[in-house]
Amino acid sequence: QVQLVESGGGLVQAGDSLRLSCTASGRTFSNSNMGWFRQAPGKEREFVAAIAWNGRSTFYSDSVKGRFNISRDNAKKSVDLLMNSLTPEDTALYSCAISWGIFNKARTYEYWGQGTQVTVSS
């Protein structure tokens, strides 16, 4: 069993930065891959970023590449998503998820947090 809790969301203006955090508990974290997903109202869930268990490999969707940065701290069982140059199109509910499969494949993610809302005003 795994519990994931996200934090750090909020209301910001276009061009601002925001850091999201996700803390895990339960099953071993250090050998798991972590990802961030987002879902905007009326849209399908989007795979945003992922990081392999050892932190050596990362994945970013084209929509966030160059603006977002994912990192992890296995000692703290946490994964962060630093979001820069935010635009209104980044407005969504952001959730972290955990995988023991191929880290850059959305279908391998098994457990999800409740999410944290990010709203970007123009």
Short mmCIF file of N, CA and C in Angstrom, two decimals:
data_model
loop_
_atom_site.label_atom_id
_atom_site.label_comp_id
_atom_site.label_asym_id
_atom_site.label_seq_id
_atom_site.Cartn_x
_atom_site.Cartn_y
_atom_site.Cartn_z
N GLN A 1 0.85 -1.19 0.00
CA GLN A 1 0.00 0.00 0.00
C GLN A 1 0.89 1.24 0.00
N VAL A 2 0.50 2.23 -0.76
CA VAL A 2 1.26 3.47 -0.89
C VAL A 2 0.32 4.65 -0.69
N GLN A 3 0.79 5.62 0.02
CA GLN A 3 0.05 6.89 0.14
C GLN A 3 0.91 8.01 -0.42
N LEU A 4 0.30 8.82 -1.23
CA LEU A 4 0.98 9.96 -1.85
C LEU A 4 0.21 11.23 -1.51
N VAL A 5 0.94 12.23 -1.04
CA VAL A 5 0.31 13.49 -0.67
C VAL A 5 1.03 14.63 -1.36
N GLU A 6 0.28 15.39 -2.15
CA GLU A 6 0.84 16.53 -2.87
C GLU A 6 0.60 17.82 -2.10
N SER A 7 1.48 18.77 -2.35
CA SER A 7 1.33 20.10 -1.77
C SER A 7 1.99 21.12 -2.68
N GLY A 8 1.69 22.39 -2.43
CA GLY A 8 2.37 23.45 -3.13
C GLY A 8 1.56 24.16 -4.20
N GLY A 9 0.37 23.67 -4.48
CA GLY A 9 -0.44 24.32 -5.49
C GLY A 9 -0.94 25.68 -5.03
N GLY A 10 -1.54 26.41 -5.96
CA GLY A 10 -2.07 27.71 -5.60
C GLY A 10 -2.43 28.52 -6.82
N LEU A 11 -2.72 29.78 -6.57
CA LEU A 11 -3.08 30.73 -7.63
C LEU A 11 -1.89 31.63 -7.88
N VAL A 12 -1.42 31.67 -9.12
CA VAL A 12 -0.29 32.49 -9.50
C VAL A 12 -0.61 33.23 -10.79
N GLN A 13 0.26 34.15 -11.14
CA GLN A 13 0.08 34.89 -12.39
C GLN A 13 0.96 34.29 -13.48
N ALA A 14 0.58 34.54 -14.70
CA ALA A 14 1.36 34.08 -15.84
C ALA A 14 2.80 34.59 -15.71
N GLY A 15 3.74 33.69 -15.97
CA GLY A 15 5.14 34.02 -15.86
C GLY A 15 5.76 33.67 -14.52
N ASP A 16 4.93 33.39 -13.54
CA ASP A 16 5.43 33.04 -12.22
C ASP A 16 5.94 31.60 -12.18
N SER A 17 6.56 31.27 -11.07
CA SER A 17 7.03 29.91 -10.82
C SER A 17 6.31 29.33 -9.61
N LEU A 18 6.28 28.02 -9.56
CA LEU A 18 5.63 27.32 -8.45
C LEU A 18 6.32 25.97 -8.29
N ARG A 19 6.48 25.56 -7.04
CA ARG A 19 7.09 24.26 -6.77
C ARG A 19 6.07 23.36 -6.10
N LEU A 20 5.81 22.23 -6.71
CA LEU A 20 4.94 21.22 -6.13
C LEU A 20 5.78 20.14 -5.47
N SER A 21 5.27 19.59 -4.40
CA SER A 21 5.96 18.50 -3.71
C SER A 21 5.01 17.34 -3.51
N CYS A 22 5.58 16.17 -3.48
CA CYS A 22 4.80 14.95 -3.24
C CYS A 22 5.60 14.09 -2.27
N THR A 23 4.95 13.69 -1.21
CA THR A 23 5.59 12.84 -0.21
C THR A 23 4.91 11.49 -0.19
N ALA A 24 5.73 10.44 -0.15
CA ALA A 24 5.20 9.08 -0.18
C ALA A 24 5.39 8.39 1.16
N SER A 25 4.51 7.48 1.44
CA SER A 25 4.64 6.64 2.62
C SER A 25 4.15 5.25 2.27
N GLY A 26 4.58 4.29 3.06
CA GLY A 26 4.16 2.93 2.81
C GLY A 26 5.25 2.14 2.12
N ARG A 27 4.95 1.60 0.98
CA ARG A 27 5.86 0.74 0.25
C ARG A 27 7.15 1.46 -0.11
N THR A 28 8.21 0.69 -0.31
CA THR A 28 9.53 1.24 -0.56
C THR A 28 9.51 2.28 -1.66
N PHE A 29 10.08 3.44 -1.38
CA PHE A 29 10.07 4.54 -2.32
C PHE A 29 11.31 4.56 -3.20
N SER A 30 12.45 4.18 -2.63
CA SER A 30 13.72 4.38 -3.33
C SER A 30 13.85 3.56 -4.61
N ASN A 31 13.07 2.48 -4.75
CA ASN A 31 13.18 1.69 -5.98
C ASN A 31 12.00 1.93 -6.91
N SER A 32 11.28 2.99 -6.69
CA SER A 32 10.10 3.29 -7.50
C SER A 32 10.33 4.50 -8.39
N ASN A 33 9.71 4.50 -9.54
CA ASN A 33 9.71 5.65 -10.42
C ASN A 33 8.55 6.55 -10.05
N MET A 34 8.75 7.86 -10.21
CA MET A 34 7.72 8.81 -9.82
C MET A 34 7.35 9.69 -11.00
N GLY A 35 6.08 10.03 -11.06
CA GLY A 35 5.63 10.89 -12.14
C GLY A 35 4.65 11.94 -11.66
N TRP A 36 4.51 12.96 -12.48
CA TRP A 36 3.50 14.00 -12.26
C TRP A 36 2.56 14.01 -13.46
N PHE A 37 1.29 14.07 -13.15
CA PHE A 37 0.23 14.15 -14.15
C PHE A 37 -0.62 15.37 -13.85
N ARG A 38 -1.35 15.82 -14.84
CA ARG A 38 -2.28 16.92 -14.60
C ARG A 38 -3.55 16.70 -15.41
N GLN A 39 -4.62 17.27 -14.88
CA GLN A 39 -5.90 17.18 -15.57
C GLN A 39 -6.63 18.50 -15.44
N ALA A 40 -6.90 19.09 -16.58
CA ALA A 40 -7.67 20.32 -16.62
C ALA A 40 -9.15 19.98 -16.81
N PRO A 41 -10.04 20.86 -16.40
CA PRO A 41 -11.47 20.58 -16.55
C PRO A 41 -11.84 20.28 -18.00
N GLY A 42 -12.55 19.20 -18.20
CA GLY A 42 -13.00 18.85 -19.53
C GLY A 42 -11.94 18.22 -20.41
N LYS A 43 -10.76 17.98 -19.85
CA LYS A 43 -9.67 17.39 -20.64
C LYS A 43 -9.21 16.07 -20.03
N GLU A 44 -8.54 15.27 -20.84
CA GLU A 44 -8.00 14.01 -20.35
C GLU A 44 -6.75 14.28 -19.51
N ARG A 45 -6.44 13.32 -18.67
CA ARG A 45 -5.24 13.43 -17.87
C ARG A 45 -4.00 13.41 -18.76
N GLU A 46 -3.06 14.28 -18.44
CA GLU A 46 -1.83 14.42 -19.23
C GLU A 46 -0.63 14.01 -18.41
N PHE A 47 0.24 13.24 -18.99
CA PHE A 47 1.49 12.80 -18.36
C PHE A 47 2.48 13.96 -18.52
N VAL A 48 2.90 14.56 -17.44
CA VAL A 48 3.69 15.80 -17.49
C VAL A 48 5.18 15.54 -17.37
N ALA A 49 5.57 14.79 -16.35
CA ALA A 49 7.00 14.57 -16.09
C ALA A 49 7.18 13.30 -15.28
N ALA A 50 8.37 12.73 -15.37
CA ALA A 50 8.66 11.52 -14.60
C ALA A 50 10.15 11.46 -14.31
N ILE A 51 10.47 10.73 -13.26
CA ILE A 51 11.86 10.56 -12.89
C ILE A 51 12.08 9.12 -12.46
N ALA A 52 13.17 8.55 -12.94
CA ALA A 52 13.47 7.16 -12.61
C ALA A 52 13.86 7.02 -11.14
N TRP A 53 13.86 5.81 -10.66
CA TRP A 53 14.09 5.53 -9.25
C TRP A 53 15.40 6.09 -8.74
N ASN A 54 16.43 6.11 -9.59
CA ASN A 54 17.74 6.59 -9.14
C ASN A 54 17.97 8.06 -9.49
N GLY A 55 17.00 8.69 -10.07
CA GLY A 55 17.11 10.10 -10.39
C GLY A 55 17.94 10.41 -11.62
N ARG A 56 18.43 9.40 -12.30
CA ARG A 56 19.35 9.63 -13.42
C ARG A 56 18.65 9.86 -14.74
N SER A 57 17.39 9.51 -14.82
CA SER A 57 16.64 9.70 -16.07
C SER A 57 15.36 10.45 -15.78
N THR A 58 15.03 11.36 -16.67
CA THR A 58 13.81 12.13 -16.53
C THR A 58 13.06 12.15 -17.85
N PHE A 59 11.78 12.44 -17.76
CA PHE A 59 10.91 12.55 -18.93
C PHE A 59 10.06 13.79 -18.76
N TYR A 60 9.85 14.51 -19.86
CA TYR A 60 8.96 15.68 -19.85
C TYR A 60 8.09 15.65 -21.11
N SER A 61 6.85 16.05 -20.94
CA SER A 61 6.01 16.20 -22.11
C SER A 61 6.46 17.41 -22.89
N ASP A 62 6.13 17.44 -24.15
CA ASP A 62 6.54 18.57 -24.99
C ASP A 62 5.98 19.89 -24.48
N SER A 63 4.82 19.82 -23.85
CA SER A 63 4.17 21.06 -23.41
C SER A 63 4.88 21.72 -22.24
N VAL A 64 5.73 20.99 -21.52
CA VAL A 64 6.40 21.57 -20.35
C VAL A 64 7.91 21.52 -20.46
N LYS A 65 8.43 20.86 -21.49
CA LYS A 65 9.87 20.70 -21.63
C LYS A 65 10.55 22.05 -21.69
N GLY A 66 11.60 22.21 -20.90
CA GLY A 66 12.32 23.47 -20.85
C GLY A 66 11.78 24.44 -19.81
N ARG A 67 10.60 24.17 -19.27
CA ARG A 67 10.01 25.05 -18.25
C ARG A 67 9.89 24.36 -16.89
N PHE A 68 9.64 23.07 -16.90
CA PHE A 68 9.44 22.31 -15.66
C PHE A 68 10.68 21.47 -15.37
N ASN A 69 10.90 21.22 -14.08
CA ASN A 69 12.01 20.37 -13.68
C ASN A 69 11.55 19.45 -12.55
N ILE A 70 11.78 18.15 -12.74
CA ILE A 70 11.40 17.18 -11.73
C ILE A 70 12.65 16.70 -11.00
N SER A 71 12.52 16.53 -9.71
CA SER A 71 13.64 16.06 -8.90
C SER A 71 13.09 15.20 -7.77
N ARG A 72 13.99 14.45 -7.14
CA ARG A 72 13.54 13.59 -6.05
C ARG A 72 14.59 13.51 -4.96
N ASP A 73 14.12 13.19 -3.78
CA ASP A 73 14.99 12.99 -2.62
C ASP A 73 14.54 11.68 -1.98
N ASN A 74 15.28 10.63 -2.22
CA ASN A 74 14.86 9.32 -1.73
C ASN A 74 14.92 9.23 -0.20
N ALA A 75 15.83 9.97 0.40
CA ALA A 75 15.91 9.97 1.86
C ALA A 75 14.65 10.56 2.48
N LYS A 76 14.07 11.54 1.82
CA LYS A 76 12.85 12.19 2.32
C LYS A 76 11.59 11.58 1.71
N LYS A 77 11.76 10.62 0.79
CA LYS A 77 10.63 10.01 0.10
C LYS A 77 9.77 11.08 -0.57
N SER A 78 10.42 11.97 -1.26
CA SER A 78 9.68 13.06 -1.88
C SER A 78 10.12 13.28 -3.31
N VAL A 79 9.23 13.84 -4.09
CA VAL A 79 9.52 14.24 -5.46
C VAL A 79 8.92 15.62 -5.67
N ASP A 80 9.69 16.49 -6.28
CA ASP A 80 9.27 17.86 -6.52
C ASP A 80 9.09 18.12 -8.01
N LEU A 81 8.23 19.08 -8.30
CA LEU A 81 8.07 19.56 -9.66
C LEU A 81 8.17 21.08 -9.62
N LEU A 82 9.27 21.60 -10.14
CA LEU A 82 9.47 23.05 -10.22
C LEU A 82 8.92 23.51 -11.56
N MET A 83 7.97 24.41 -11.50
CA MET A 83 7.30 24.88 -12.71
C MET A 83 7.63 26.35 -12.91
N ASN A 84 8.27 26.66 -14.02
CA ASN A 84 8.65 28.02 -14.36
C ASN A 84 7.85 28.53 -15.56
N SER A 85 7.84 29.83 -15.71
CA SER A 85 7.18 30.46 -16.86
C SER A 85 5.77 29.91 -17.06
N LEU A 86 5.02 29.90 -16.00
CA LEU A 86 3.67 29.34 -16.06
C LEU A 86 2.76 30.16 -16.95
N THR A 87 1.86 29.46 -17.62
CA THR A 87 0.86 30.09 -18.47
C THR A 87 -0.52 29.60 -18.04
N PRO A 88 -1.57 30.31 -18.46
CA PRO A 88 -2.92 29.84 -18.11
C PRO A 88 -3.20 28.42 -18.58
N GLU A 89 -2.51 27.99 -19.63
CA GLU A 89 -2.70 26.61 -20.13
C GLU A 89 -2.16 25.56 -19.16
N ASP A 90 -1.39 25.98 -18.18
CA ASP A 90 -0.88 25.05 -17.16
C ASP A 90 -1.88 24.85 -16.02
N THR A 91 -2.96 25.56 -16.05
CA THR A 91 -3.97 25.42 -15.01
C THR A 91 -4.56 24.02 -15.03
N ALA A 92 -4.48 23.34 -13.89
CA ALA A 92 -4.96 21.95 -13.80
C ALA A 92 -4.82 21.44 -12.38
N LEU A 93 -5.38 20.28 -12.15
CA LEU A 93 -5.14 19.54 -10.92
C LEU A 93 -3.93 18.65 -11.16
N TYR A 94 -2.88 18.85 -10.37
CA TYR A 94 -1.64 18.11 -10.54
C TYR A 94 -1.56 16.99 -9.51
N SER A 95 -1.27 15.80 -10.00
CA SER A 95 -1.18 14.63 -9.13
C SER A 95 0.14 13.92 -9.34
N CYS A 96 0.69 13.40 -8.26
CA CYS A 96 1.87 12.56 -8.41
C CYS A 96 1.44 11.10 -8.39
N ALA A 97 2.28 10.27 -8.94
CA ALA A 97 1.96 8.86 -9.04
C ALA A 97 3.25 8.06 -8.98
N ILE A 98 3.10 6.77 -8.71
CA ILE A 98 4.26 5.90 -8.51
C ILE A 98 4.17 4.69 -9.43
N SER A 99 5.35 4.27 -9.88
CA SER A 99 5.43 3.17 -10.83
C SER A 99 6.63 2.29 -10.52
N TRP A 100 6.46 1.01 -10.75
CA TRP A 100 7.59 0.08 -10.69
C TRP A 100 7.86 -0.52 -12.05
N GLY A 101 7.30 0.11 -13.08
CA GLY A 101 7.52 -0.32 -14.44
C GLY A 101 8.39 0.66 -15.19
N ILE A 102 8.15 0.77 -16.48
CA ILE A 102 8.91 1.70 -17.31
C ILE A 102 8.52 3.12 -16.92
N PHE A 103 9.51 3.91 -16.49
CA PHE A 103 9.18 5.17 -15.82
C PHE A 103 8.53 6.19 -16.72
N ASN A 104 8.80 6.13 -18.03
CA ASN A 104 8.25 7.15 -18.92
C ASN A 104 7.02 6.66 -19.68
N LYS A 105 6.40 5.63 -19.17
CA LYS A 105 5.16 5.13 -19.75
C LYS A 105 4.02 5.34 -18.75
N ALA A 106 3.06 6.15 -19.12
CA ALA A 106 1.98 6.51 -18.21
C ALA A 106 1.22 5.29 -17.70
N ARG A 107 1.09 4.28 -18.53
CA ARG A 107 0.29 3.11 -18.18
C ARG A 107 0.89 2.30 -17.04
N THR A 108 2.16 2.57 -16.70
CA THR A 108 2.80 1.78 -15.64
C THR A 108 2.55 2.35 -14.24
N TYR A 109 1.91 3.50 -14.16
CA TYR A 109 1.71 4.13 -12.86
C TYR A 109 0.49 3.53 -12.17
N GLU A 110 0.68 3.18 -10.90
CA GLU A 110 -0.32 2.39 -10.18
C GLU A 110 -1.06 3.12 -9.07
N TYR A 111 -0.36 3.95 -8.32
CA TYR A 111 -0.97 4.64 -7.19
C TYR A 111 -0.89 6.15 -7.43
N TRP A 112 -1.92 6.83 -6.96
CA TRP A 112 -2.06 8.26 -7.22
C TRP A 112 -2.38 9.00 -5.95
N GLY A 113 -1.92 10.25 -5.91
CA GLY A 113 -2.34 11.12 -4.83
C GLY A 113 -3.65 11.81 -5.18
N GLN A 114 -4.15 12.62 -4.25
CA GLN A 114 -5.42 13.31 -4.46
C GLN A 114 -5.26 14.52 -5.35
N GLY A 115 -4.06 15.03 -5.42
CA GLY A 115 -3.81 16.16 -6.31
C GLY A 115 -3.77 17.50 -5.59
N THR A 116 -3.15 18.46 -6.25
CA THR A 116 -3.09 19.83 -5.76
C THR A 116 -3.40 20.76 -6.94
N GLN A 117 -4.25 21.73 -6.70
CA GLN A 117 -4.74 22.59 -7.78
C GLN A 117 -3.74 23.70 -8.07
N VAL A 118 -3.47 23.88 -9.35
CA VAL A 118 -2.64 24.99 -9.83
C VAL A 118 -3.50 25.82 -10.76
N THR A 119 -3.60 27.10 -10.45
CA THR A 119 -4.37 28.01 -11.28
C THR A 119 -3.48 29.17 -11.68
N VAL A 120 -3.38 29.41 -12.98
CA VAL A 120 -2.53 30.48 -13.50
C VAL A 120 -3.42 31.52 -14.16
N SER A 121 -3.37 32.71 -13.65
CA SER A 121 -4.17 33.79 -14.22
C SER A 121 -3.37 34.56 -15.25
N SER A 122 -4.06 35.12 -16.21
CA SER A 122 -3.38 35.85 -17.29
C SER A 122 -3.20 37.31 -16.93
#
